[in-house]
Structures are given as structure tokens and as C-alpha cells.
């Protein structure tokens, strides 16, 4: 099944309201076995905007689709110009208090796993282990012809060499690492091919309209089956790739808890939605559980 390119949704009028009480989250974590599902909202305090929150990037930016990328050389040129510029900022982002709290919960044995919809690597940079990157990671590149993987930093170096005079000023950076540039700013940006076969290079991320690998989906479903509860952090759950795991948990009678300032598409399945900033909410929860949040594990994503 391909991931639906859903960009927005309208909250139902009968959705339960959010609360400012994080105690249910502390209680769930206190019993252990919590599966974390995180979205773009957990990285906003690291300077990476989300898609749909206040000031979200969808108000000015339509993410690249798999069909456009694979069928249009012009679309690929536009994508790589914007992504190359955005990478300079994106790769310097540091984990914030929310990422560090999740890592601390994991170190203390309270989590059964972490699934992230983000492609920024900040959970791992904060110290979380065995993170399932549902939508892939921007720090890897894959060739669509031969399937070879290579580090993003290597591609960044090659693109720098091929576009030595490329120095536009972006209007903003988006959750997928894409910078806001006009077609005029993109100009005649040069895209480089795979060094092994000359094929088309693509970031190892799931574009809108692209399928999440079935083996990855099944792994996540197994994590849901093994979890005692699921904790959604900073995701609107608009796209089915994340919402399906919330629905699976709810069908199995597992508690679903959400920390997100705005209503989400999964609120009807949740026992609570805590409408607080993630960093503050999770730091409070860590304090309630007597867990120190490690400020040392705050290096850049790569």
C-alpha cells in the first residue's frame, strides 16, 4: 500500500478536548512497556518546523511526491537544489529536551521501542537506541537503479563541487530538510548521478505517495503487539503510515496517549491528549518519575 499523500484533515467537532495534565503520561511510563511514536512536532524545539502546527511548512510548501521525483528531471533538480541548501541547516540541528527525555525513558527501561516518522536522526543523537525510522533518514542516499546506499555527507561534497557558485538565501527550512527556493533561485543547479552506475540518486526517505517498505511496517506492527501502551509525541497522525499503528493499538485495547498541542487525527482513539509543549511536558514527566534528563547527549544529528 502506498502512503496516502494526505496534507490536511478537519477535526471532528466531537473530539475530546486537550488537557494540560501530563500525569496520565507519567502513570503509563511508570508501568513500563511504552511504545513511543514520534512526529515532526518533537523536533520543532530543535529549530526544525513541523508540517501542520502553528506556522507549519504546509502553509507555504508542498512536499515532493514520489511520482514527481521519479518522472521529472526538472522536479529532481528543484528538489536537490532545495534539499542541498536545507541540509546545511538541517544537519546542524541538536536534540532538544523532548528527545533527551525519550532517551532517558529508554535508558531506564520504561520503553518497549521508539518509532519515529521523522527523518532527522535526532532521537539517535540524543542517545535513543534501536529507533525504527518509519520514513527513512536524510543522512543516507540510495540509487534507484542499482540500489547502492551512500552517506549524505558524500553527496553533499559532490554537490558542492558541482555547484560552487550556488549560494541562494532560503525563505525557510521544512521538516523534510527542503529549503524554500524559487525556480529562479534554483536556476541551472547541477544534479550528480550515482558513482557506481550513473543512476538517479534519491534520499533514503519515504516521499509522499511512496510505500513504506512492508517489512518495516510489519516490524512496527509487532512492536505495537508487544507494547503495553503507545505514546504519540508531536504527530498530527494525518497520514495513514502512523495512524494505522494507533488504530491497531486501540483495537487491541491498549491505552493510547498523545502529547500534541493541536488536535490530531488519532484523538478519538486516545485516553488523553496533553496539549503542552513537548520539551516541557516530557521534562516534567521525567521529574515526576525521578529520572534525570541527560544534557550531555545533545550533539548534532550527524
Short mmCIF file of N, CA and C in Angstrom, two decimals, residues 4-180:
data_model
loop_
_atom_site.label_atom_id
_atom_site.label_comp_id
_atom_site.label_asym_id
_atom_site.label_seq_id
_atom_site.Cartn_x
_atom_site.Cartn_y
_atom_site.Cartn_z
N UNK A 4 -0.61 7.47 1.70
CA UNK A 4 -1.51 8.46 1.14
C UNK A 4 -0.91 9.86 1.24
N UNK A 5 -0.92 10.61 0.13
CA UNK A 5 -0.39 11.97 0.19
C UNK A 5 -1.39 12.93 0.81
N UNK A 6 -1.86 12.60 2.01
CA UNK A 6 -2.83 13.44 2.71
C UNK A 6 -2.11 14.63 3.33
N UNK A 7 -2.53 15.84 2.99
CA UNK A 7 -1.85 17.02 3.50
C UNK A 7 -2.61 17.72 4.60
N UNK A 8 -3.91 17.45 4.72
CA UNK A 8 -4.68 18.12 5.76
C UNK A 8 -5.90 17.27 6.11
N UNK A 9 -6.52 17.62 7.24
CA UNK A 9 -7.75 16.96 7.65
C UNK A 9 -8.50 17.94 8.53
N UNK A 10 -9.78 17.70 8.69
CA UNK A 10 -10.61 18.59 9.50
C UNK A 10 -11.04 17.86 10.77
N UNK A 11 -10.65 18.37 11.94
CA UNK A 11 -11.01 17.71 13.20
C UNK A 11 -12.53 17.63 13.36
N UNK A 12 -12.99 16.50 13.86
CA UNK A 12 -14.42 16.34 14.14
C UNK A 12 -14.81 17.21 15.32
N UNK A 13 -16.02 17.71 15.29
CA UNK A 13 -16.47 18.61 16.35
C UNK A 13 -16.58 17.90 17.70
N UNK A 14 -16.74 16.58 17.70
CA UNK A 14 -16.93 15.86 18.96
C UNK A 14 -15.64 15.26 19.50
N UNK A 15 -14.47 15.70 18.98
CA UNK A 15 -13.22 15.20 19.51
C UNK A 15 -13.05 15.65 20.97
N UNK A 16 -12.51 14.79 21.82
CA UNK A 16 -12.30 15.21 23.21
C UNK A 16 -11.29 16.35 23.27
N UNK A 17 -11.46 17.29 24.19
CA UNK A 17 -10.54 18.42 24.27
C UNK A 17 -9.19 17.99 24.84
N UNK A 18 -8.17 18.79 24.57
CA UNK A 18 -6.87 18.52 25.15
C UNK A 18 -6.84 18.93 26.61
N UNK A 19 -5.83 18.43 27.33
CA UNK A 19 -5.67 18.75 28.74
C UNK A 19 -4.26 19.29 28.95
N UNK A 20 -4.04 19.92 30.09
CA UNK A 20 -2.69 20.36 30.45
C UNK A 20 -2.13 19.50 31.58
N UNK A 21 -2.74 18.37 31.81
CA UNK A 21 -2.32 17.48 32.89
C UNK A 21 -1.52 16.30 32.32
N UNK A 22 -0.20 16.26 32.54
CA UNK A 22 0.61 15.16 32.00
C UNK A 22 0.69 13.94 32.91
N UNK A 23 -0.07 13.95 34.00
CA UNK A 23 0.00 12.83 34.95
C UNK A 23 -0.31 11.47 34.32
N UNK A 24 -1.32 11.37 33.43
CA UNK A 24 -1.56 10.06 32.81
C UNK A 24 -0.35 9.53 32.02
N UNK A 25 0.42 10.45 31.43
CA UNK A 25 1.63 10.03 30.71
C UNK A 25 2.65 9.50 31.69
N UNK A 26 2.82 10.18 32.82
CA UNK A 26 3.73 9.70 33.85
C UNK A 26 3.30 8.33 34.37
N UNK A 27 1.99 8.15 34.55
CA UNK A 27 1.49 6.87 35.06
C UNK A 27 1.76 5.74 34.07
N UNK A 28 1.54 5.99 32.78
CA UNK A 28 1.79 4.96 31.77
C UNK A 28 3.27 4.60 31.71
N UNK A 29 4.13 5.62 31.71
CA UNK A 29 5.57 5.35 31.68
C UNK A 29 6.02 4.64 32.94
N UNK A 30 5.40 4.96 34.05
CA UNK A 30 5.78 4.33 35.31
C UNK A 30 5.55 2.83 35.32
N UNK A 31 4.60 2.36 34.52
CA UNK A 31 4.34 0.92 34.46
C UNK A 31 5.18 0.22 33.40
N UNK A 32 5.85 1.00 32.53
CA UNK A 32 6.76 0.44 31.53
C UNK A 32 6.04 -0.09 30.29
N UNK A 33 6.83 -0.62 29.36
CA UNK A 33 6.29 -1.21 28.15
C UNK A 33 5.67 -0.22 27.19
N UNK A 34 6.10 1.04 27.24
CA UNK A 34 5.51 2.08 26.40
C UNK A 34 6.22 2.14 25.05
N UNK A 35 5.45 2.13 23.99
CA UNK A 35 5.97 2.32 22.65
C UNK A 35 5.77 3.77 22.24
N UNK A 36 6.86 4.47 21.94
CA UNK A 36 6.79 5.86 21.51
C UNK A 36 6.64 5.93 20.00
N UNK A 37 5.71 6.76 19.54
CA UNK A 37 5.56 7.08 18.12
C UNK A 37 5.71 8.59 18.00
N UNK A 38 6.80 9.05 17.40
CA UNK A 38 7.05 10.49 17.35
C UNK A 38 6.89 11.05 15.95
N UNK A 39 6.54 12.34 15.92
CA UNK A 39 6.37 13.05 14.65
C UNK A 39 7.14 14.36 14.66
N UNK A 40 6.90 15.17 13.65
CA UNK A 40 7.69 16.39 13.44
C UNK A 40 7.63 17.34 14.62
N UNK A 41 6.53 17.31 15.39
CA UNK A 41 6.38 18.24 16.49
C UNK A 41 7.43 18.09 17.58
N UNK A 42 8.06 16.93 17.70
CA UNK A 42 9.07 16.77 18.73
C UNK A 42 10.37 17.47 18.35
N UNK A 43 10.53 17.81 17.07
CA UNK A 43 11.77 18.45 16.62
C UNK A 43 11.66 19.95 16.44
N UNK A 44 10.48 20.52 16.68
CA UNK A 44 10.33 21.96 16.46
C UNK A 44 11.21 22.76 17.42
N UNK A 45 11.42 22.25 18.64
CA UNK A 45 12.27 22.97 19.58
C UNK A 45 13.75 22.85 19.24
N UNK A 46 14.06 22.07 18.20
CA UNK A 46 15.43 22.00 17.68
C UNK A 46 15.59 22.90 16.45
N UNK A 47 14.56 23.67 16.15
CA UNK A 47 14.63 24.59 15.02
C UNK A 47 14.15 24.02 13.70
N UNK A 48 13.58 22.81 13.74
CA UNK A 48 13.04 22.19 12.53
C UNK A 48 11.53 22.32 12.58
N UNK A 49 10.92 23.05 11.66
CA UNK A 49 9.47 23.28 11.73
C UNK A 49 8.70 22.01 11.46
N UNK A 50 7.44 21.97 11.95
CA UNK A 50 6.59 20.83 11.62
C UNK A 50 5.78 21.15 10.37
N UNK A 51 4.93 20.21 9.98
CA UNK A 51 4.12 20.41 8.78
C UNK A 51 2.85 21.19 9.05
N UNK A 52 2.16 20.85 10.17
CA UNK A 52 0.77 21.29 10.30
C UNK A 52 0.48 22.15 11.52
N UNK A 53 1.43 22.33 12.42
CA UNK A 53 1.19 23.16 13.59
C UNK A 53 1.18 24.63 13.22
N UNK A 54 1.13 25.46 14.25
CA UNK A 54 1.13 26.90 14.02
C UNK A 54 2.40 27.29 13.27
N UNK A 55 2.25 27.91 12.11
CA UNK A 55 3.39 28.27 11.28
C UNK A 55 3.98 27.09 10.54
N UNK A 56 3.25 25.95 10.49
CA UNK A 56 3.75 24.76 9.82
C UNK A 56 4.08 24.99 8.36
N UNK A 57 4.99 24.16 7.83
CA UNK A 57 5.51 24.41 6.50
C UNK A 57 4.49 24.18 5.39
N UNK A 58 3.41 23.43 5.65
CA UNK A 58 2.43 23.19 4.59
C UNK A 58 1.69 24.46 4.19
N UNK A 59 1.79 25.51 5.01
CA UNK A 59 1.16 26.77 4.65
C UNK A 59 1.88 27.45 3.50
N UNK A 60 3.12 27.00 3.23
CA UNK A 60 3.89 27.64 2.15
C UNK A 60 4.59 26.64 1.24
N UNK A 61 4.49 25.34 1.56
CA UNK A 61 5.35 24.36 0.92
C UNK A 61 4.60 23.06 0.71
N UNK A 62 4.65 22.52 -0.52
CA UNK A 62 4.08 21.20 -0.81
C UNK A 62 5.22 20.21 -0.93
N UNK A 63 5.27 19.18 -0.08
CA UNK A 63 6.39 18.23 -0.13
C UNK A 63 6.49 17.52 -1.47
N UNK A 64 7.69 17.11 -1.82
CA UNK A 64 7.93 16.36 -3.04
C UNK A 64 7.18 15.04 -2.99
N UNK A 65 6.60 14.65 -4.12
CA UNK A 65 5.94 13.35 -4.22
C UNK A 65 6.85 12.37 -4.95
N UNK A 66 6.65 11.11 -4.69
CA UNK A 66 7.46 10.07 -5.33
C UNK A 66 7.29 10.10 -6.85
N UNK A 67 6.06 10.29 -7.31
CA UNK A 67 5.82 10.30 -8.76
C UNK A 67 6.56 11.44 -9.43
N UNK A 68 6.49 12.63 -8.84
CA UNK A 68 7.19 13.77 -9.44
C UNK A 68 8.70 13.55 -9.48
N UNK A 69 9.23 13.03 -8.39
CA UNK A 69 10.69 12.84 -8.31
C UNK A 69 11.17 11.84 -9.35
N UNK A 70 10.44 10.74 -9.51
CA UNK A 70 10.91 9.67 -10.40
C UNK A 70 10.62 9.93 -11.88
N UNK A 71 9.70 10.83 -12.18
CA UNK A 71 9.33 11.03 -13.59
C UNK A 71 9.79 12.35 -14.17
N UNK A 72 10.29 13.26 -13.36
CA UNK A 72 10.61 14.59 -13.86
C UNK A 72 12.03 15.02 -13.48
N UNK A 73 12.88 15.22 -14.48
CA UNK A 73 14.24 15.71 -14.23
C UNK A 73 14.19 17.11 -13.63
N UNK A 74 13.22 17.91 -14.07
CA UNK A 74 13.07 19.26 -13.52
C UNK A 74 12.73 19.21 -12.03
N UNK A 75 11.84 18.29 -11.66
CA UNK A 75 11.47 18.15 -10.25
C UNK A 75 12.66 17.70 -9.43
N UNK A 76 13.47 16.78 -9.97
CA UNK A 76 14.66 16.33 -9.24
C UNK A 76 15.65 17.46 -9.07
N UNK A 77 15.84 18.28 -10.09
CA UNK A 77 16.75 19.42 -9.97
C UNK A 77 16.26 20.37 -8.88
N UNK A 78 14.97 20.66 -8.90
CA UNK A 78 14.41 21.56 -7.89
C UNK A 78 14.56 20.95 -6.49
N UNK A 79 14.27 19.64 -6.38
CA UNK A 79 14.37 19.01 -5.07
C UNK A 79 15.80 19.06 -4.54
N UNK A 80 16.78 18.64 -5.37
CA UNK A 80 18.15 18.54 -4.86
C UNK A 80 18.75 19.92 -4.59
N UNK A 81 18.36 20.94 -5.34
CA UNK A 81 18.84 22.29 -5.05
C UNK A 81 18.34 22.73 -3.68
N UNK A 82 17.06 22.53 -3.46
CA UNK A 82 16.45 22.95 -2.19
C UNK A 82 16.94 22.10 -1.03
N UNK A 83 17.06 20.79 -1.26
CA UNK A 83 17.50 19.90 -0.20
C UNK A 83 18.97 20.10 0.13
N UNK A 84 19.78 20.39 -0.88
CA UNK A 84 21.21 20.63 -0.65
C UNK A 84 21.41 21.84 0.24
N UNK A 85 20.66 22.88 -0.03
CA UNK A 85 20.76 24.08 0.80
C UNK A 85 20.20 23.81 2.20
N UNK A 86 19.05 23.15 2.27
CA UNK A 86 18.45 22.86 3.56
C UNK A 86 19.32 21.96 4.42
N UNK A 87 20.06 21.06 3.81
CA UNK A 87 20.90 20.12 4.55
C UNK A 87 21.93 20.84 5.42
N UNK A 88 22.42 21.98 4.96
CA UNK A 88 23.42 22.72 5.73
C UNK A 88 22.88 23.12 7.10
N UNK A 89 21.62 23.51 7.14
CA UNK A 89 20.98 23.86 8.42
C UNK A 89 20.50 22.62 9.15
N UNK A 90 19.87 21.74 8.42
CA UNK A 90 19.25 20.54 8.99
C UNK A 90 20.27 19.67 9.72
N UNK A 91 21.45 19.49 9.11
CA UNK A 91 22.44 18.59 9.68
C UNK A 91 23.11 19.16 10.92
N UNK A 92 22.91 20.45 11.19
CA UNK A 92 23.49 21.06 12.38
C UNK A 92 22.51 21.10 13.56
N UNK A 93 21.30 20.59 13.36
CA UNK A 93 20.30 20.62 14.43
C UNK A 93 20.73 19.73 15.60
N UNK A 94 20.40 20.16 16.81
CA UNK A 94 20.72 19.42 18.02
C UNK A 94 19.45 18.85 18.66
N UNK A 95 19.55 17.71 19.34
CA UNK A 95 18.40 17.19 20.09
C UNK A 95 17.95 18.20 21.13
N UNK A 96 16.66 18.22 21.41
CA UNK A 96 16.13 19.11 22.43
C UNK A 96 15.70 18.29 23.66
N UNK A 97 15.06 18.98 24.61
CA UNK A 97 14.67 18.32 25.86
C UNK A 97 13.74 17.14 25.62
N UNK A 98 12.87 17.24 24.61
CA UNK A 98 11.96 16.14 24.31
C UNK A 98 12.71 14.89 23.87
N UNK A 99 13.67 15.05 22.95
CA UNK A 99 14.47 13.90 22.51
C UNK A 99 15.26 13.31 23.67
N UNK A 100 15.83 14.18 24.50
CA UNK A 100 16.65 13.71 25.62
C UNK A 100 15.79 12.98 26.65
N UNK A 101 14.56 13.44 26.86
CA UNK A 101 13.67 12.76 27.79
C UNK A 101 13.32 11.36 27.29
N UNK A 102 13.02 11.24 26.00
CA UNK A 102 12.72 9.92 25.43
C UNK A 102 13.91 8.99 25.61
N UNK A 103 15.11 9.50 25.36
CA UNK A 103 16.31 8.67 25.54
C UNK A 103 16.45 8.25 27.00
N UNK A 104 16.15 9.16 27.91
CA UNK A 104 16.24 8.84 29.34
C UNK A 104 15.22 7.77 29.73
N UNK A 105 14.01 7.86 29.21
CA UNK A 105 13.00 6.83 29.49
C UNK A 105 13.49 5.47 29.00
N UNK A 106 14.12 5.48 27.83
CA UNK A 106 14.65 4.22 27.30
C UNK A 106 15.75 3.64 28.15
N UNK A 107 16.67 4.49 28.61
CA UNK A 107 17.77 4.01 29.45
C UNK A 107 17.27 3.42 30.76
N UNK A 108 16.14 3.90 31.23
CA UNK A 108 15.59 3.39 32.49
C UNK A 108 14.59 2.24 32.28
N UNK A 109 14.55 1.71 31.06
CA UNK A 109 13.77 0.51 30.80
C UNK A 109 12.27 0.69 30.76
N UNK A 110 11.81 1.92 30.51
CA UNK A 110 10.37 2.19 30.50
C UNK A 110 9.74 2.03 29.12
N UNK A 111 10.56 1.95 28.08
CA UNK A 111 10.05 1.90 26.71
C UNK A 111 10.23 0.52 26.11
N UNK A 112 9.26 0.11 25.32
CA UNK A 112 9.40 -1.13 24.55
C UNK A 112 9.98 -0.85 23.17
N UNK A 113 10.00 0.42 22.77
CA UNK A 113 10.56 0.78 21.48
C UNK A 113 10.24 2.22 21.12
N UNK A 114 10.87 2.69 20.05
CA UNK A 114 10.63 4.03 19.51
C UNK A 114 10.45 3.92 18.01
N UNK A 115 9.32 4.40 17.52
CA UNK A 115 9.07 4.54 16.09
C UNK A 115 9.01 6.03 15.82
N UNK A 116 9.79 6.51 14.85
CA UNK A 116 9.71 7.92 14.52
C UNK A 116 9.33 8.11 13.06
N UNK A 117 8.46 9.08 12.83
CA UNK A 117 8.12 9.48 11.47
C UNK A 117 9.11 10.51 10.94
N UNK A 118 10.02 10.95 11.79
CA UNK A 118 10.98 11.98 11.41
C UNK A 118 12.17 11.39 10.67
N UNK A 119 12.83 12.23 9.89
CA UNK A 119 13.98 11.79 9.10
C UNK A 119 15.24 12.53 9.53
N UNK A 120 15.22 13.10 10.76
CA UNK A 120 16.30 14.00 11.18
C UNK A 120 17.37 13.35 12.04
N UNK A 121 17.18 12.13 12.50
CA UNK A 121 18.18 11.44 13.30
C UNK A 121 18.36 11.98 14.71
N UNK A 122 17.47 12.83 15.18
CA UNK A 122 17.68 13.49 16.47
C UNK A 122 17.43 12.56 17.66
N UNK A 123 16.56 11.57 17.51
CA UNK A 123 16.39 10.60 18.60
C UNK A 123 17.70 9.87 18.86
N UNK A 124 18.36 9.42 17.79
CA UNK A 124 19.61 8.70 17.94
C UNK A 124 20.69 9.62 18.49
N UNK A 125 20.72 10.86 18.03
CA UNK A 125 21.72 11.81 18.51
C UNK A 125 21.56 12.07 20.01
N UNK A 126 20.32 11.95 20.51
CA UNK A 126 20.07 12.16 21.94
C UNK A 126 20.41 10.92 22.76
N UNK A 127 20.64 9.79 22.10
CA UNK A 127 21.00 8.58 22.82
C UNK A 127 20.01 7.45 22.76
N UNK A 128 18.88 7.63 22.08
CA UNK A 128 17.92 6.53 21.94
C UNK A 128 18.51 5.43 21.06
N UNK A 129 18.23 4.19 21.39
CA UNK A 129 18.74 3.06 20.64
C UNK A 129 17.61 2.30 19.96
N UNK A 130 17.95 1.57 18.91
CA UNK A 130 17.00 0.72 18.19
C UNK A 130 15.76 1.50 17.76
N UNK A 131 15.99 2.69 17.22
CA UNK A 131 14.89 3.53 16.73
C UNK A 131 14.48 3.05 15.35
N UNK A 132 13.18 2.84 15.15
CA UNK A 132 12.67 2.49 13.83
C UNK A 132 12.35 3.78 13.09
N UNK A 133 13.06 4.04 12.01
CA UNK A 133 12.84 5.24 11.20
C UNK A 133 11.79 4.91 10.14
N UNK A 134 10.54 5.13 10.48
CA UNK A 134 9.43 4.72 9.63
C UNK A 134 9.55 5.28 8.22
N UNK A 135 9.97 6.53 8.11
CA UNK A 135 10.06 7.19 6.81
C UNK A 135 11.49 7.34 6.33
N UNK A 136 12.43 6.60 6.91
CA UNK A 136 13.81 6.65 6.47
C UNK A 136 14.60 7.76 7.14
N UNK A 137 15.75 8.09 6.55
CA UNK A 137 16.64 9.09 7.13
C UNK A 137 17.32 9.89 6.04
N UNK A 138 17.43 11.19 6.25
CA UNK A 138 18.08 12.07 5.28
C UNK A 138 19.59 11.89 5.22
N UNK A 139 20.18 11.20 6.18
CA UNK A 139 21.63 11.08 6.14
C UNK A 139 22.11 9.92 5.27
N UNK A 140 21.17 9.26 4.55
CA UNK A 140 21.52 8.22 3.60
C UNK A 140 20.95 8.55 2.23
N UNK A 141 21.62 8.08 1.20
CA UNK A 141 21.17 8.26 -0.18
C UNK A 141 21.15 6.90 -0.85
N UNK A 142 20.16 6.66 -1.70
CA UNK A 142 20.05 5.38 -2.40
C UNK A 142 19.95 5.62 -3.89
N UNK A 143 20.57 4.74 -4.68
CA UNK A 143 20.46 4.81 -6.14
C UNK A 143 19.22 4.02 -6.57
N UNK A 144 18.38 4.64 -7.37
CA UNK A 144 17.15 3.99 -7.82
C UNK A 144 17.41 2.93 -8.89
N UNK A 145 18.62 2.89 -9.43
CA UNK A 145 18.94 1.90 -10.46
C UNK A 145 19.62 0.66 -9.87
N UNK A 146 20.73 0.87 -9.14
CA UNK A 146 21.49 -0.28 -8.64
C UNK A 146 21.23 -0.57 -7.16
N UNK A 147 20.54 0.32 -6.47
CA UNK A 147 20.19 0.08 -5.08
C UNK A 147 21.30 0.35 -4.07
N UNK A 148 22.43 0.89 -4.54
CA UNK A 148 23.55 1.16 -3.63
C UNK A 148 23.22 2.32 -2.69
N UNK A 149 23.66 2.19 -1.43
CA UNK A 149 23.50 3.26 -0.44
C UNK A 149 24.82 4.00 -0.27
N UNK A 150 24.73 5.26 0.06
CA UNK A 150 25.92 6.06 0.32
C UNK A 150 25.58 7.14 1.34
N UNK A 151 26.59 7.68 2.05
CA UNK A 151 26.33 8.70 3.06
C UNK A 151 25.92 10.03 2.43
N UNK A 152 25.00 10.72 3.08
CA UNK A 152 24.56 12.02 2.57
C UNK A 152 25.72 13.03 2.54
N UNK A 153 26.61 12.93 3.51
CA UNK A 153 27.72 13.89 3.53
C UNK A 153 28.59 13.76 2.28
N UNK A 154 28.69 12.53 1.73
CA UNK A 154 29.45 12.34 0.50
C UNK A 154 28.75 13.02 -0.67
N UNK A 155 27.43 12.88 -0.75
CA UNK A 155 26.68 13.56 -1.81
C UNK A 155 26.78 15.07 -1.64
N UNK A 156 26.71 15.55 -0.40
CA UNK A 156 26.82 16.99 -0.16
C UNK A 156 28.13 17.53 -0.70
N UNK A 157 29.22 16.79 -0.49
CA UNK A 157 30.51 17.22 -1.02
C UNK A 157 30.51 17.28 -2.54
N UNK A 158 29.92 16.27 -3.18
CA UNK A 158 29.89 16.24 -4.65
C UNK A 158 29.03 17.38 -5.21
N UNK A 159 27.91 17.65 -4.53
CA UNK A 159 27.04 18.74 -4.99
C UNK A 159 27.72 20.09 -4.80
N UNK A 160 28.49 20.23 -3.74
CA UNK A 160 29.24 21.48 -3.52
C UNK A 160 30.22 21.70 -4.67
N UNK A 161 30.92 20.65 -5.06
CA UNK A 161 31.90 20.76 -6.14
C UNK A 161 31.24 21.08 -7.48
N UNK A 162 30.05 20.49 -7.70
CA UNK A 162 29.36 20.69 -8.98
C UNK A 162 28.64 22.02 -9.06
N UNK A 163 28.42 22.66 -7.90
CA UNK A 163 27.65 23.91 -7.85
C UNK A 163 28.35 24.93 -6.95
N UNK A 164 29.61 25.22 -7.29
CA UNK A 164 30.45 26.06 -6.44
C UNK A 164 29.88 27.45 -6.20
N UNK A 165 29.10 27.97 -7.15
CA UNK A 165 28.57 29.32 -7.03
C UNK A 165 27.13 29.36 -6.51
N UNK A 166 26.65 28.23 -6.03
CA UNK A 166 25.26 28.15 -5.57
C UNK A 166 25.17 28.65 -4.14
N UNK A 167 24.69 29.87 -3.94
CA UNK A 167 24.60 30.47 -2.61
C UNK A 167 23.31 31.27 -2.43
N UNK A 168 22.14 30.71 -2.73
CA UNK A 168 20.90 31.46 -2.54
C UNK A 168 20.53 31.58 -1.07
N UNK A 169 19.64 32.49 -0.77
CA UNK A 169 19.14 32.65 0.59
C UNK A 169 17.74 32.06 0.65
N UNK A 170 17.54 31.07 1.51
CA UNK A 170 16.25 30.39 1.58
C UNK A 170 15.28 31.17 2.44
N UNK A 171 13.98 31.07 2.09
CA UNK A 171 12.94 31.72 2.88
C UNK A 171 12.62 30.92 4.14
N UNK A 172 12.98 29.63 4.16
CA UNK A 172 12.70 28.80 5.32
C UNK A 172 13.15 27.38 5.07
N UNK A 173 13.21 26.57 6.14
CA UNK A 173 13.57 25.16 6.07
C UNK A 173 12.36 24.35 6.51
N UNK A 174 12.17 23.19 5.89
CA UNK A 174 11.00 22.35 6.13
C UNK A 174 11.36 21.06 6.85
N UNK A 175 10.38 20.33 7.39
CA UNK A 175 10.66 19.12 8.17
C UNK A 175 11.39 18.04 7.39
N UNK A 176 11.28 18.06 6.06
CA UNK A 176 11.96 17.07 5.24
C UNK A 176 13.36 17.53 4.81
N UNK A 177 13.85 18.64 5.39
CA UNK A 177 15.17 19.15 5.06
C UNK A 177 15.21 19.98 3.80
N UNK A 178 14.05 20.24 3.23
CA UNK A 178 13.92 21.00 1.99
C UNK A 178 13.88 22.49 2.32
N UNK A 179 14.63 23.30 1.57
CA UNK A 179 14.61 24.75 1.76
C UNK A 179 13.64 25.37 0.77
N UNK A 180 13.06 26.50 1.15
CA UNK A 180 12.13 27.21 0.28
C UNK A 180 12.91 28.09 -0.70
#
